[in-house]
């Protein structure tokens, strides 16, 4: 998916954003740091990441079970480990000229809901 569609939508909706050296678009949603990744080889690929939502603390099995629960309970959400840190992402395919406003905020809300459910799962 083209970065210019995302940056234009973020600007129009009043979201401040920054583009890093890799071309990823960083922004805040309800206090969460999120970023949209650009895949130059696949214009139909859409991914928003909520990085570093949890650091493992000798509880790998609990966190893997939490990831499994989140992946099972939420459409398009992926919960996964990068080293000892838990990431959440939304990944989907869109058409070549998507209406970003039709799905962008819903994706952000799913990430937020996944984060909130993660806290409940971990606390037991």
Backbone as a printed PyTorch tensor [residue, N CA C, xyz], in Angstrom:
tensor([[[  0.8460,  -1.1750,   0.0000],
         [  0.0000,   0.0000,   0.0000],
         [  0.8890,   1.2350,   0.0000]],

        [[  0.5370,   2.1690,  -0.7270],
         [  1.3530,   3.3730,  -0.8770],
         [  1.3260,   4.2300,   0.3900]],

        [[  2.4980,   4.6670,   0.7870],
         [  2.6380,   5.4860,   1.9800],
         [  1.9070,   6.8080,   1.8550]],

        [[  1.8480,   7.3600,   0.6400],
         [  1.2160,   8.6720,   0.4800],
         [ -0.2760,   8.6210,   0.8030]],

        [[ -0.9440,   7.4840,   0.5840],
         [ -2.3530,   7.3500,   0.9590],
         [ -2.5160,   7.4100,   2.4810]],

        [[ -1.6040,   6.7530,   3.1760],
         [ -1.6710,   6.7320,   4.6430],
         [ -1.3370,   8.1040,   5.2120]],

        [[ -0.2630,   8.7100,   4.7380],
         [  0.1150,  10.0190,   5.2790],
         [ -0.9570,  11.0640,   4.9910]],

        [[ -1.5660,  11.0030,   3.8200],
         [ -2.6360,  11.9570,   3.4910],
         [ -3.8230,  11.7610,   4.4260]],

        [[ -4.2000,  10.5170,   4.6670],
         [ -5.3360,  10.2510,   5.5520],
         [ -5.0160,  10.7040,   6.9820]],

        [[ -3.8210,  10.3640,   7.4830],
         [ -3.4280,  10.7920,   8.8330],
         [ -3.4780,  12.3120,   8.9450]],

        [[ -2.9470,  13.0050,   7.9570],
         [ -2.9550,  14.4660,   7.9620],
         [ -4.3870,  14.9960,   7.9750]],

        [[ -5.2260,  14.4720,   7.0920],
         [ -6.6190,  14.9310,   6.9960],
         [ -7.3990,  14.7060,   8.2890]],

        [[ -7.0580,  13.6440,   9.0030],
         [ -7.7530,  13.3100,  10.2480],
         [ -7.1100,  13.9540,  11.4770]],

        [[ -6.0300,  14.6950,  11.2760],
         [ -5.3970,  15.4170,  12.3720],
         [ -4.4010,  14.6150,  13.1860]],

        [[ -3.9330,  13.4890,  12.6640],
         [ -2.9150,  12.6980,  13.3620],
         [ -1.5350,  13.2010,  12.9790]],

        [[ -0.7370,  13.5420,  13.9730],
         [  0.6550,  13.8830,  13.7120],
         [  1.3830,  12.5840,  13.4060]],

        [[  2.3200,  12.6340,  12.4960],
         [  3.0530,  11.4350,  12.1280],
         [  4.4710,  11.7960,  11.6960]],

        [[  5.3240,  10.7980,  11.7530],
         [  6.7100,  10.9350,  11.3140],
         [  7.0580,   9.7370,  10.4600]],

        [[  7.9580,   9.9340,   9.5330],
         [  8.4270,   8.8450,   8.6820],
         [  9.8860,   8.5700,   9.0370]],

        [[ 10.1870,   7.3040,   9.3650],
         [ 11.5560,   6.9680,   9.7500],
         [ 12.4000,   6.6460,   8.5190]],

        [[ 13.6560,   6.2730,   8.7540],
         [ 14.6020,   6.0220,   7.6630],
         [ 14.1730,   4.8640,   6.7700]],

        [[ 13.3920,   3.9220,   7.3120],
         [ 12.9100,   2.7790,   6.5210],
         [ 11.6370,   3.1090,   5.7530]],

        [[ 11.0900,   4.2970,   5.9740],
         [  9.8440,   4.6770,   5.3210],
         [  8.6060,   4.3230,   6.1210]],

        [[  8.7890,   3.7560,   7.3250],
         [  7.6480,   3.4350,   8.1820],
         [  7.0410,   4.7190,   8.7260]],

        [[  5.7340,   4.7260,   8.8750],
         [  5.0060,   5.9220,   9.2970],
         [  4.5720,   5.7440,  10.7400]],

        [[  5.1560,   6.5110,  11.6500],
         [  4.8750,   6.4270,  13.0790],
         [  3.8220,   7.4580,  13.4630]],

        [[  2.8880,   7.0450,  14.3190],
         [  1.8390,   7.9460,  14.7830],
         [  1.3160,   7.4480,  16.1270]],

        [[  0.5100,   8.2740,  16.7700],
         [ -0.1010,   7.9120,  18.0450],
         [ -1.5960,   7.7670,  17.8510]],

        [[ -2.1390,   6.7460,  18.5390],
         [ -3.5820,   6.5220,  18.5400],
         [ -3.9860,   6.2440,  19.9760]],

        [[ -4.8080,   7.1150,  20.5460],
         [ -5.2620,   6.9720,  21.9420],
         [ -4.1100,   6.7020,  22.9110]],

        [[ -2.9870,   7.3700,  22.6880],
         [ -1.8360,   7.2390,  23.5720],
         [ -0.8920,   6.1040,  23.2170]],

        [[ -1.2610,   5.2690,  22.2620],
         [ -0.4060,   4.1560,  21.8500],
         [  0.4840,   4.5790,  20.6860]],

        [[  1.7420,   4.1250,  20.7360],
         [  2.6500,   4.3360,  19.6120],
         [  2.4000,   3.2170,  18.6050]],

        [[  2.0190,   3.5710,  17.4000],
         [  1.7850,   2.6130,  16.3200],
         [  2.6030,   3.0340,  15.1100]],

        [[  2.8360,   2.0960,  14.2320],
         [  3.4290,   2.4890,  12.9680],
         [  2.9380,   1.6060,  11.8280]],

        [[  2.8380,   2.2410,  10.6930],
         [  2.4460,   1.5950,   9.4530],
         [  3.7180,   1.2560,   8.6980]],

        [[  3.8490,   0.0040,   8.2790],
         [  5.0450,  -0.3870,   7.5320],
         [  4.7660,  -0.3570,   6.0440]],

        [[  5.7530,   0.0700,   5.3080],
         [  5.6560,   0.1580,   3.8570],
         [  6.3800,  -1.0460,   3.2520]],

        [[  5.6950,  -1.7380,   2.3520],
         [  6.3000,  -2.8460,   1.6240],
         [  6.3170,  -2.4670,   0.1500]],

        [[  7.4570,  -2.0240,  -0.3170],
         [  7.5910,  -1.5440,  -1.6970],
         [  7.3000,  -2.6390,  -2.7240]],

        [[  7.4180,  -3.8970,  -2.3210],
         [  7.2090,  -5.0050,  -3.2520],
         [  5.7550,  -5.4480,  -3.3370]],

        [[  4.9120,  -4.9440,  -2.4390],
         [  3.5210,  -5.3980,  -2.4090],
         [  2.6120,  -4.2240,  -2.0530]],

        [[  2.0830,  -3.5530,  -3.0510],
         [  1.2350,  -2.3760,  -2.8440],
         [ -0.1060,  -2.6950,  -2.2000]],

        [[ -0.5040,  -3.9570,  -2.1740],
         [ -1.8020,  -4.2970,  -1.5900],
         [ -1.6940,  -4.7180,  -0.1250]],

        [[ -0.4720,  -4.7590,   0.4050],
         [ -0.2480,  -5.2090,   1.7810],
         [ -0.3530,  -4.0410,   2.7550]],

        [[ -1.1820,  -4.1980,   3.7760],
         [ -1.4300,  -3.1670,   4.7860],
         [ -1.0670,  -3.7540,   6.1410]],

        [[ -0.1700,  -3.0890,   6.8730],
         [  0.2020,  -3.5730,   8.2080],
         [  0.4480,  -2.4020,   9.1420]],

        [[ -0.2450,  -2.4510,  10.2740],
         [ -0.0080,  -1.5100,  11.3700],
         [  0.5210,  -2.3320,  12.5420]],

        [[  1.5740,  -1.8410,  13.1820],
         [  2.2020,  -2.5680,  14.2880],
         [  2.1150,  -1.7520,  15.5750]],

        [[  1.8020,  -2.4500,  16.6620],
         [  1.9050,  -1.9070,  18.0140],
         [  3.1000,  -2.6500,  18.6360]],

        [[  4.2640,  -2.0070,  18.6720],
         [  5.4740,  -2.7020,  19.1130],
         [  5.6330,  -2.7380,  20.6280]],

        [[  6.3860,  -3.7210,  21.0730],
         [  6.8540,  -3.7790,  22.4650],
         [  5.7400,  -3.6140,  23.4930]],

        [[  4.6480,  -4.3400,  23.3440],
         [  3.5430,  -4.1700,  24.2870],
         [  3.7840,  -4.8980,  25.6010]],

        [[  4.7180,  -5.8400,  25.5830],
         [  5.0000,  -6.5790,  26.8130],
         [  6.3930,  -7.1770,  26.7200]],

        [[  7.1260,  -7.1530,  27.8220],
         [  8.4560,  -7.7530,  27.9270],
         [  8.3380,  -9.0430,  28.7310]],

        [[  8.8080, -10.1580,  28.1740],
         [  8.7370, -11.4280,  28.8880],
         [  9.5380, -11.3740,  30.1820]],

        [[  8.9840, -12.0100,  31.2010],
         [  9.6280, -12.0540,  32.5170],
         [  9.5230, -13.4750,  33.0620]],

        [[ 10.2450, -14.4010,  32.4550],
         [ 10.2010, -15.8060,  32.8570],
         [  8.7880, -16.3790,  32.8080]],

        [[  7.9620, -15.8930,  31.9000],
         [  6.5880, -16.3710,  31.7770],
         [  6.2470, -16.6420,  30.3140]],

        [[  7.1940, -17.2000,  29.5940],
         [  7.0350, -17.4200,  28.1560],
         [  5.7860, -18.2310,  27.8340]],

        [[  5.5200, -19.2760,  28.5800],
         [  4.3610, -20.1240,  28.2980],
         [  3.0540, -19.3420,  28.4570]],

        [[  2.9630, -18.5220,  29.4960],
         [  1.7690, -17.6990,  29.7090],
         [  1.5760, -16.7360,  28.5420]],

        [[  2.6600, -16.1260,  28.0840],
         [  2.5800, -15.1580,  26.9900],
         [  2.2330, -15.8480,  25.6770]],

        [[  2.7900, -17.0170,  25.4270],
         [  2.4380, -17.7440,  24.2070],
         [  0.9680, -18.1530,  24.2160]],

        [[  0.4520, -18.5410,  25.3650],
         [ -0.9750, -18.8460,  25.4780],
         [ -1.8170, -17.5910,  25.2550]],

        [[ -1.3440, -16.4590,  25.7660],
         [ -2.0490, -15.1870,  25.5510],
         [ -2.0570, -14.8340,  24.0610]],

        [[ -0.9240, -15.0360,  23.3920],
         [ -0.8540, -14.7780,  21.9430],
         [ -1.8560, -15.6620,  21.2090]],

        [[ -1.8920, -16.9220,  21.5780],
         [ -2.8170, -17.8520,  20.9330],
         [ -4.2640, -17.4040,  21.1300]],

        [[ -4.6000, -16.9820,  22.3290],
         [ -5.9610, -16.5180,  22.6300],
         [ -6.3080, -15.2850,  21.8090]],

        [[ -5.4000, -14.3130,  21.7640],
         [ -5.6530, -13.0960,  20.9900],
         [ -5.8080, -13.4100,  19.5010]],

        [[ -4.9190, -14.2510,  18.9720],
         [ -4.9900, -14.6030,  17.5550],
         [ -6.2970, -15.3190,  17.2200]],

        [[ -6.7940, -16.0850,  18.1540],
         [ -8.0440, -16.8200,  17.9490],
         [ -9.2650, -15.9060,  18.0770]],

        [[ -9.2120, -14.9260,  18.9710],
         [-10.3930, -14.1270,  19.3020],
         [-10.5800, -12.8640,  18.4650]],

        [[ -9.5520, -12.4040,  17.7910],
         [ -9.6400, -11.1410,  17.0500],
         [ -9.3810, -11.3580,  15.5650]],

        [[-10.2720, -10.8400,  14.7530],
         [-10.0780, -10.8720,  13.3050],
         [ -8.8830, -10.0030,  12.9360]],

        [[ -8.0700, -10.4560,  12.0510],
         [ -6.9050,  -9.8160,  11.4410],
         [ -5.7890,  -9.4240,  12.4170]],

        [[ -5.9390,  -9.6930,  13.6990],
         [ -4.8930,  -9.3720,  14.6790],
         [ -3.8670, -10.4940,  14.7260]],

        [[ -2.6010, -10.1130,  14.8040],
         [ -1.5220, -11.0660,  15.0340],
         [ -0.7990, -10.6470,  16.3020]],

        [[ -0.6120, -11.5920,  17.2010],
         [  0.1940, -11.3790,  18.4020],
         [  1.3930, -12.3150,  18.2750]],

        [[  2.6040, -11.7680,  18.4300],
         [  3.7970, -12.5830,  18.2150],
         [  4.9740, -12.0250,  19.0020]],

        [[  5.9680, -12.8760,  19.2040],
         [  7.1650, -12.4870,  19.9410],
         [  8.2840, -12.1120,  18.9730]],

        [[  8.9840, -11.0450,  19.3090],
         [ 10.2230, -10.6500,  18.6570],
         [ 11.2500, -10.6220,  19.7700]],

        [[ 12.1460, -11.6110,  19.7490],
         [ 13.0480, -11.8450,  20.8780],
         [ 12.1880, -12.0570,  22.1150]],

        [[ 12.3330, -11.2520,  23.1350],
         [ 11.5270, -11.4050,  24.3560],
         [ 10.4940, -10.2960,  24.4980]],

        [[ 10.0770,  -9.7230,  23.3840],
         [  9.0860,  -8.6450,  23.4080],
         [  7.8690,  -9.0600,  22.5900]],

        [[  6.6980,  -8.7000,  23.0920],
         [  5.4550,  -9.0330,  22.4090],
         [  5.0140,  -7.8680,  21.5370]],

        [[  4.6800,  -8.1650,  20.3050],
         [  4.1700,  -7.1900,  19.3450],
         [  2.7540,  -7.5890,  18.9620]],

        [[  1.9360,  -6.6070,  18.6290],
         [  0.6330,  -6.8350,  18.0360],
         [  0.6330,  -6.1610,  16.6770]],

        [[ -0.0460,  -6.7700,  15.7150],
         [ -0.1580,  -6.1280,  14.4040],
         [ -1.4950,  -6.4700,  13.7670]],

        [[ -1.8540,  -5.6370,  12.8310],
         [ -2.9920,  -5.8670,  11.9520],
         [ -2.4040,  -6.0180,  10.5610]],

        [[ -2.7370,  -7.0960,   9.8990],
         [ -2.2250,  -7.3340,   8.5580],
         [ -3.3650,  -7.7620,   7.6590]],

        [[ -3.4760,  -7.0900,   6.5070],
         [ -4.5080,  -7.4400,   5.5500],
         [ -4.1120,  -6.9820,   4.1660]],

        [[ -4.8660,  -7.4350,   3.1840],
         [ -4.6620,  -7.0150,   1.8050],
         [ -5.8010,  -6.0960,   1.4040]],

        [[ -5.4550,  -5.0410,   0.6960],
         [ -6.4510,  -4.0660,   0.2400],
         [ -6.3150,  -3.8970,  -1.2650]],

        [[ -7.3390,  -3.3050,  -1.8710],
         [ -7.2570,  -3.0840,  -3.3160],
         [ -6.2630,  -1.9610,  -3.6260]],

        [[ -6.0400,  -1.7150,  -4.8850],
         [ -4.9810,  -0.7800,  -5.2840],
         [ -5.2940,   0.6830,  -4.9860]],

        [[ -6.5480,   1.0220,  -4.8070],
         [ -6.9190,   2.4020,  -4.4600],
         [ -7.9450,   2.3770,  -3.3160]],

        [[ -7.5090,   1.9640,  -2.1400],
         [ -8.4610,   1.8070,  -1.0390],
         [ -8.9270,   3.1420,  -0.4640]],

        [[-10.0900,   3.1250,   0.1160],
         [-10.5760,   4.2480,   0.9100],
         [-10.0760,   4.0040,   2.3310]],

        [[ -8.9560,   4.5940,   2.6760],
         [ -8.2790,   4.3380,   3.9440],
         [ -9.2140,   4.5570,   5.1240]],

        [[-10.0440,   5.5710,   5.0540],
         [-10.9650,   5.8690,   6.1480],
         [-11.9750,   4.7750,   6.4210]],

        [[-12.1770,   3.8750,   5.4470],
         [-13.1430,   2.7900,   5.6350],
         [-12.6690,   1.7510,   6.6400]],

        [[-11.3550,   1.6630,   6.8830],
         [-10.8610,   0.5860,   7.7410],
         [ -9.7400,   0.9750,   8.7010]],

        [[ -9.0990,   2.1080,   8.5030],
         [ -7.9090,   2.4450,   9.2820],
         [ -8.2010,   2.5310,  10.7800]],

        [[ -9.1910,   3.3090,  11.1730],
         [ -9.4730,   3.4530,  12.6060],
         [ -9.9730,   2.1560,  13.2180]],

        [[-10.7270,   1.3790,  12.4600],
         [-11.1730,   0.0780,  12.9800],
         [ -9.9680,  -0.7890,  13.2970]],

        [[ -8.9620,  -0.7720,  12.4380],
         [ -7.7400,  -1.5310,  12.6870],
         [ -7.0490,  -1.0590,  13.9670]],

        [[ -6.9820,   0.2450,  14.1610],
         [ -6.3740,   0.7960,  15.3800],
         [ -7.1730,   0.3890,  16.6210]],

        [[ -8.4910,   0.3910,  16.5090],
         [ -9.3410,  -0.0190,  17.6370],
         [ -9.1430,  -1.4950,  17.9770]],

        [[ -8.9390,  -2.3270,  16.9680],
         [ -8.6810,  -3.7490,  17.2110],
         [ -7.3630,  -3.9230,  17.9470]],

        [[ -6.3350,  -3.1760,  17.5550],
         [ -5.0590,  -3.2390,  18.2750],
         [ -5.2350,  -2.8280,  19.7290]],

        [[ -5.9650,  -1.7600,  19.9580],
         [ -6.2050,  -1.2880,  21.3240],
         [ -6.9750,  -2.3400,  22.1290]],

        [[ -7.9860,  -2.9400,  21.5370],
         [ -8.7650,  -3.9720,  22.2280],
         [ -7.9000,  -5.1960,  22.5180]],

        [[ -7.0420,  -5.5660,  21.5740],
         [ -6.1240,  -6.6800,  21.7980],
         [ -5.1830,  -6.4070,  22.9550]],

        [[ -4.6670,  -5.1910,  23.0070],
         [ -3.7950,  -4.7860,  24.1190],
         [ -4.5410,  -4.8920,  25.4480]],

        [[ -5.7640,  -4.3930,  25.4890],
         [ -6.5490,  -4.4380,  26.7210],
         [ -6.8620,  -5.8810,  27.1390]],

        [[ -7.1970,  -6.7250,  26.1870],
         [ -7.4600,  -8.1280,  26.5060],
         [ -6.1960,  -8.8340,  26.9660]],

        [[ -5.0610,  -8.4860,  26.3680],
         [ -3.7870,  -9.0680,  26.7750],
         [ -3.5400,  -8.8480,  28.2610]],

        [[ -3.7780,  -7.6290,  28.7190],
         [ -3.5820,  -7.3140,  30.1380],
         [ -4.4740,  -8.1800,  31.0170]],

        [[ -5.7170,  -8.3840,  30.6080],
         [ -6.6400,  -9.2320,  31.3870],
         [ -6.1800, -10.6830,  31.4060]],

        [[ -5.7100, -11.1690,  30.2720],
         [ -5.2490, -12.5690,  30.1770],
         [ -4.0400, -12.7920,  31.0640]],

        [[ -3.0790, -11.8920,  30.9990],
         [ -1.8330, -12.0460,  31.7670],
         [ -2.1080, -11.9730,  33.2650]],

        [[ -2.9950, -11.0730,  33.6580],
         [ -3.3120, -10.9250,  35.0860],
         [ -4.1320, -12.0800,  35.6200]],

        [[ -4.7050, -12.8430,  34.6980],
         [ -5.4480, -14.0440,  35.0710],
         [ -6.7950, -13.7350,  35.5620]]])
